[in-house]
C-alpha atoms as a printed R data frame, in Angstrom:
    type eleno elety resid chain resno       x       y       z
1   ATOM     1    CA   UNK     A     1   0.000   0.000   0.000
2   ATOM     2    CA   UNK     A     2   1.282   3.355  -0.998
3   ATOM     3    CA   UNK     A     3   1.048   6.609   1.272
4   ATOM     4    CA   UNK     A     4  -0.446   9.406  -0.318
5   ATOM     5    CA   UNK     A     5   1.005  12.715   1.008
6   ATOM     6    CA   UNK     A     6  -1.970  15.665   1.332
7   ATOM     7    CA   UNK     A     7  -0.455  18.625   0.510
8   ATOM     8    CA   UNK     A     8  -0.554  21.272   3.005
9   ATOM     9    CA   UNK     A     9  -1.599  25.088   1.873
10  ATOM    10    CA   UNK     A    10   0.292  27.688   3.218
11  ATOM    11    CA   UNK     A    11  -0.668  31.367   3.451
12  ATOM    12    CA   UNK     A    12   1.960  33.863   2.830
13  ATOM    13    CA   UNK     A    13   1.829  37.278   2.995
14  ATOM    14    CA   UNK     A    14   3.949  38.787   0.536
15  ATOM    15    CA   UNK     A    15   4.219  42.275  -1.231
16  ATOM    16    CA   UNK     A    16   6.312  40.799  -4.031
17  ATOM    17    CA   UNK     A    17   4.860  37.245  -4.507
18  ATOM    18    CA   UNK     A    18   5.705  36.216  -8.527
19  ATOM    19    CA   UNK     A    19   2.472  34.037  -8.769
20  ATOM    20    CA   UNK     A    20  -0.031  36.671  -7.945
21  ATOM    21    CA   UNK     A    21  -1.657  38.844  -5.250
22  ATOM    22    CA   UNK     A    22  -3.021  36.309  -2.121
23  ATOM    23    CA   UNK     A    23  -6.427  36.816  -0.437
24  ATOM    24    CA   UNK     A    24  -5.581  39.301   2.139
25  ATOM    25    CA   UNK     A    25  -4.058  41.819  -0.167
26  ATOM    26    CA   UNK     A    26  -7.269  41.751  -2.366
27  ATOM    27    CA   UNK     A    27  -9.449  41.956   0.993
28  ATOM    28    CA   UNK     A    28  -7.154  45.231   1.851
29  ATOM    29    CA   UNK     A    29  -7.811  46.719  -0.874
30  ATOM    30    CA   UNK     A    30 -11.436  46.168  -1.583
31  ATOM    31    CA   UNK     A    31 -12.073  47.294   2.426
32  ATOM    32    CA   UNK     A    32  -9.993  50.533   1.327
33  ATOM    33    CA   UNK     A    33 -11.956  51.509  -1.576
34  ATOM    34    CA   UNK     A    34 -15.124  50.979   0.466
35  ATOM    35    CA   UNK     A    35 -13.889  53.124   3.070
36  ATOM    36    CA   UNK     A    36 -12.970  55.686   0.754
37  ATOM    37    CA   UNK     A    37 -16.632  55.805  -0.972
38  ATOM    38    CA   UNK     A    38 -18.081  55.856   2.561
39  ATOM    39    CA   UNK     A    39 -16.051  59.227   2.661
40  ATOM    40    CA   UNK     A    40 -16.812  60.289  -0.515
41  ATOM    41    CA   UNK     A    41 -20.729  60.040  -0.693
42  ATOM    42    CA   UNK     A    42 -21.467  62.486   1.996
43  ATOM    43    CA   UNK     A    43 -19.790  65.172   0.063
44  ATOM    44    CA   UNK     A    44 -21.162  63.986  -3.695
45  ATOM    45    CA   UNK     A    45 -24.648  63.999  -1.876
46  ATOM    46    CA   UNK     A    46 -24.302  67.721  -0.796
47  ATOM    47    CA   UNK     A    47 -22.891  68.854  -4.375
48  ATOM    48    CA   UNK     A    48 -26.620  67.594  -5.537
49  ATOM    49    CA   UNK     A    49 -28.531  69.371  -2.746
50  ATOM    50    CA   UNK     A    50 -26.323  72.633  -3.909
51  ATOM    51    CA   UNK     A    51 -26.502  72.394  -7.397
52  ATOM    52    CA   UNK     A    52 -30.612  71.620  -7.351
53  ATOM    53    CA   UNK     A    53 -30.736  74.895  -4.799
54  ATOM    54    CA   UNK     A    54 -29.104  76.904  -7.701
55  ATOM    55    CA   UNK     A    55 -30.400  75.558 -10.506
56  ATOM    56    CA   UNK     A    56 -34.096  76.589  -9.103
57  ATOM    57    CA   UNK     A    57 -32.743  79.915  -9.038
58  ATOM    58    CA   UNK     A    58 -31.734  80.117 -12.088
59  ATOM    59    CA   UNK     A    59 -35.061  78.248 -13.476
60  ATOM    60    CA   UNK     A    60 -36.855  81.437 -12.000
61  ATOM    61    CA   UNK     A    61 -34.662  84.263 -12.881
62  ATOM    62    CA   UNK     A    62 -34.921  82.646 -16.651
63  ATOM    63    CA   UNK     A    63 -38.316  82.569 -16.330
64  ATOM    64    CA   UNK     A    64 -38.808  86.258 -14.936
65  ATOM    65    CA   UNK     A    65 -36.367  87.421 -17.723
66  ATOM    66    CA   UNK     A    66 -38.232  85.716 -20.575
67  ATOM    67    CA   UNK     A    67 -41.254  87.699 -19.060
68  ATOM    68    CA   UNK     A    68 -39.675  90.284 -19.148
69  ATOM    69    CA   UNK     A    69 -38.811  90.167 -22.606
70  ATOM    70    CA   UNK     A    70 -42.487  88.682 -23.719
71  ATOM    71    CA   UNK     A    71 -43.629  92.085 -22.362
72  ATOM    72    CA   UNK     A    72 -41.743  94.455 -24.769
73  ATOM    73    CA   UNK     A    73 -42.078  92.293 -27.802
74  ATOM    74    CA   UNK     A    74 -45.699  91.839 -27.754
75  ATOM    75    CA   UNK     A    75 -46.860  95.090 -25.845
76  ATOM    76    CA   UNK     A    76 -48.717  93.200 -23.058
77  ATOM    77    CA   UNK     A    77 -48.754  92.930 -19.193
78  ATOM    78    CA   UNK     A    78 -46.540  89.516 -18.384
79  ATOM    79    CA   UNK     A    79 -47.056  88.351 -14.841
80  ATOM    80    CA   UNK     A    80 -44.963  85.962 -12.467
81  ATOM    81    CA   UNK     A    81 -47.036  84.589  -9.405
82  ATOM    82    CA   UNK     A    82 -44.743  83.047  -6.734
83  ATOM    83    CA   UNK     A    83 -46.603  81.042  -4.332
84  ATOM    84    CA   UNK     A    84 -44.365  79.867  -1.035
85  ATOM    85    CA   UNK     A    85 -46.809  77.566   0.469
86  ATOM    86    CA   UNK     A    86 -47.277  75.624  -2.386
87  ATOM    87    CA   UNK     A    87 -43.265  76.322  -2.898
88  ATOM    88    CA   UNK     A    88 -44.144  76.985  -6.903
89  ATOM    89    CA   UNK     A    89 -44.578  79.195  -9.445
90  ATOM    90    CA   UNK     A    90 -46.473  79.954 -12.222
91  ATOM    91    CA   UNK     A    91 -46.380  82.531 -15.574
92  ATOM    92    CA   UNK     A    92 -49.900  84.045 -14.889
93  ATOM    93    CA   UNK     A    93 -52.658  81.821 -14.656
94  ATOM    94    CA   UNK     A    94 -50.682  79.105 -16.199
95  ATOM    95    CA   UNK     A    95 -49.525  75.579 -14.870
96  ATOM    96    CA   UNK     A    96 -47.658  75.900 -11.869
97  ATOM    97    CA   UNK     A    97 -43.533  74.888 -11.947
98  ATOM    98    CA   UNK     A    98 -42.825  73.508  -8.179
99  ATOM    99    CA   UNK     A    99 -39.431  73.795  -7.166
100 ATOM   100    CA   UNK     A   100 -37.278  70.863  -5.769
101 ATOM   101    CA   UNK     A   101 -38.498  69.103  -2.231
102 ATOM   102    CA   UNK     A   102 -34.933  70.186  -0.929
103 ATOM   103    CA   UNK     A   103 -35.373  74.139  -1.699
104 ATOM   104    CA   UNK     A   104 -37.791  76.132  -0.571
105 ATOM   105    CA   UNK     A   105 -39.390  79.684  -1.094
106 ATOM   106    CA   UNK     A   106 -38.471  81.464   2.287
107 ATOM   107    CA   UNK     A   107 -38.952  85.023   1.615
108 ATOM   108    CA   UNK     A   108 -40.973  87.554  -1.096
109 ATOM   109    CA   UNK     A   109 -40.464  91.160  -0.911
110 ATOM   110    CA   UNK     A   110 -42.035  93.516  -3.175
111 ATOM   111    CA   UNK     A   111 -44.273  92.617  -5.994
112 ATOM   112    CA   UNK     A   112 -48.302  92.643  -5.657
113 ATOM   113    CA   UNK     A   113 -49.784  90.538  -3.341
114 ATOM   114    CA   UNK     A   114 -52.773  87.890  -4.406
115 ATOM   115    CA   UNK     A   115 -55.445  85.784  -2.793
116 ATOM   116    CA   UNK     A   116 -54.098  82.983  -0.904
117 ATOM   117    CA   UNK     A   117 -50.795  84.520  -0.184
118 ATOM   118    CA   UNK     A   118 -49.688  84.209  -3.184
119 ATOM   119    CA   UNK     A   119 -47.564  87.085  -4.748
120 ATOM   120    CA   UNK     A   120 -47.007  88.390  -8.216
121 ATOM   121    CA   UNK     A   121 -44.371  90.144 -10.025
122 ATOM   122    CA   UNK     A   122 -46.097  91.829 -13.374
123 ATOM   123    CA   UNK     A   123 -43.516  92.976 -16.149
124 ATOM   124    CA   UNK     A   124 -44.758  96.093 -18.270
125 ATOM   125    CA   UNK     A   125 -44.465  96.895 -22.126
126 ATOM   126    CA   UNK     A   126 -42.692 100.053 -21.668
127 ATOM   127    CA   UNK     A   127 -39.421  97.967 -19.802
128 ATOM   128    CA   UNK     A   128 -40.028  98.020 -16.026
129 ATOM   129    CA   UNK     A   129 -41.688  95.954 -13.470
130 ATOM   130    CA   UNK     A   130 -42.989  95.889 -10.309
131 ATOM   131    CA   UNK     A   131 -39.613  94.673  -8.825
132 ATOM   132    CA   UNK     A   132 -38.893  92.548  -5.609
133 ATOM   133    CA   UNK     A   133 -37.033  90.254  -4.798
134 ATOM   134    CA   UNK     A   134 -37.304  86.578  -4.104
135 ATOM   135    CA   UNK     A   135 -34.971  84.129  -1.468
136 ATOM   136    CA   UNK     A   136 -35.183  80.685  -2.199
137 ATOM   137    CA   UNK     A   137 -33.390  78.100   0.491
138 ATOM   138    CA   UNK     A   138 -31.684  74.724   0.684
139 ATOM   139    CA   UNK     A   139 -31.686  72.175   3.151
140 ATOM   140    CA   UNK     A   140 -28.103  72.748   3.948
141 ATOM   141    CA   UNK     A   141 -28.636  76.944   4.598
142 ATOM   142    CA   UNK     A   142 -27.681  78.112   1.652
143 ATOM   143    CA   UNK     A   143 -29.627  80.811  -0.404
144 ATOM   144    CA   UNK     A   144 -30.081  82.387  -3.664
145 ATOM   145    CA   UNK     A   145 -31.383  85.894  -4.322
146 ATOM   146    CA   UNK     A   146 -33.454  86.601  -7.173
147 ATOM   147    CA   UNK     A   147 -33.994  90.745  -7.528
148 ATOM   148    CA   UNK     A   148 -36.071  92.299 -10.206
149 ATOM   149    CA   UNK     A   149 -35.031  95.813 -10.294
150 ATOM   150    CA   UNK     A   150 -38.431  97.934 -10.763
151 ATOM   151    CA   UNK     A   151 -37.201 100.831 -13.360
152 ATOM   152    CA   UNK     A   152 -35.176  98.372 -16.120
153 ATOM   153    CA   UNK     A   153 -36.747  95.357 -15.411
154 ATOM   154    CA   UNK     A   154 -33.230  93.578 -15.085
155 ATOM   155    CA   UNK     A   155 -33.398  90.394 -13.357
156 ATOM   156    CA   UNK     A   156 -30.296  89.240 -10.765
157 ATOM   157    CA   UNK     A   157 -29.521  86.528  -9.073
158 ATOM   158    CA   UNK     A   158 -27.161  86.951  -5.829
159 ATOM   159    CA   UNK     A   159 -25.814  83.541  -3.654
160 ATOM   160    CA   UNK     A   160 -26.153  84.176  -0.112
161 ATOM   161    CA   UNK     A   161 -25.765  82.546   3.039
């Protein structure tokens, strides 16, 4: 009867080892790319929050501007109604845009004031408006100003804190 001889494994760690990588190192470096997502994803997750904060203000002052312009061209009264409970906005008695659940309407100055608290900003044929100013917020603090001067008409927006 012949022995057979089981061969025995043996686990090396080794930097430098000719017939590949071993277990461990792979382990190491899958656990350090999950650890550096984990650090990552907090801060990619607040770039969205900002950039859907800014890009609301910028979907407004685009809107108020093409009013604005709609106003001249075709001789007519153009209005902007900004409702902050509903946390939307509508071009007259149109459809109403709402804004993103992480940005909200926190402040309306100037303009004319409408039934249910709702406020709008009407753009004249001859150039001007009403002017005003709107503050939209983020989640994280953040704010965006968007001021319609009353004389030209011109339409800013200004980043705040």
């Amino acid at each position: 009867m012949k022995k057979v001889k089981l061969s025995t494994f043996h686990f090396r760690i080794c930097l430098f080892n000719p017939n590949g990588y071993s277990l461990l190192e792979l382990l190491l470096v899958l656990m350090l790319l999950v650890m550096g997502g984990l650090l990552v994803l907090p801060a990619i997750e607040s770039g969205l929050k900002e950039r859907n904060l800014r890009r609301s203000a910028l979907e407004i002052a685009a809107v108020a501007r093409d009013l604005h312009h709609r106003a001249i061209y075709q001789s007519a009264l153009q209005r902007l109604v900004v409702d902050p409970y509903e946390n939307a906005y509508a071009v007259g008695q149109g459809k109403k845009v709402f804004l993103a659940p992480d940005v909200q309407i926190v402040g309306i100055d100037g303009g004319e004031p409408v039934g249910n608290g709702s406020t709008q900003f009407v753009f004249y044929p001859n150039g001007s408006s009403l002017g005003g100013e709107i503050t939209i917020s983020g989640s994280r603090g953040s704010a965006y100003f968007i001021r319609m001067e009353p004389l030209l008409g011109k339409v800013v927006v200004i980043r705040g804190k």
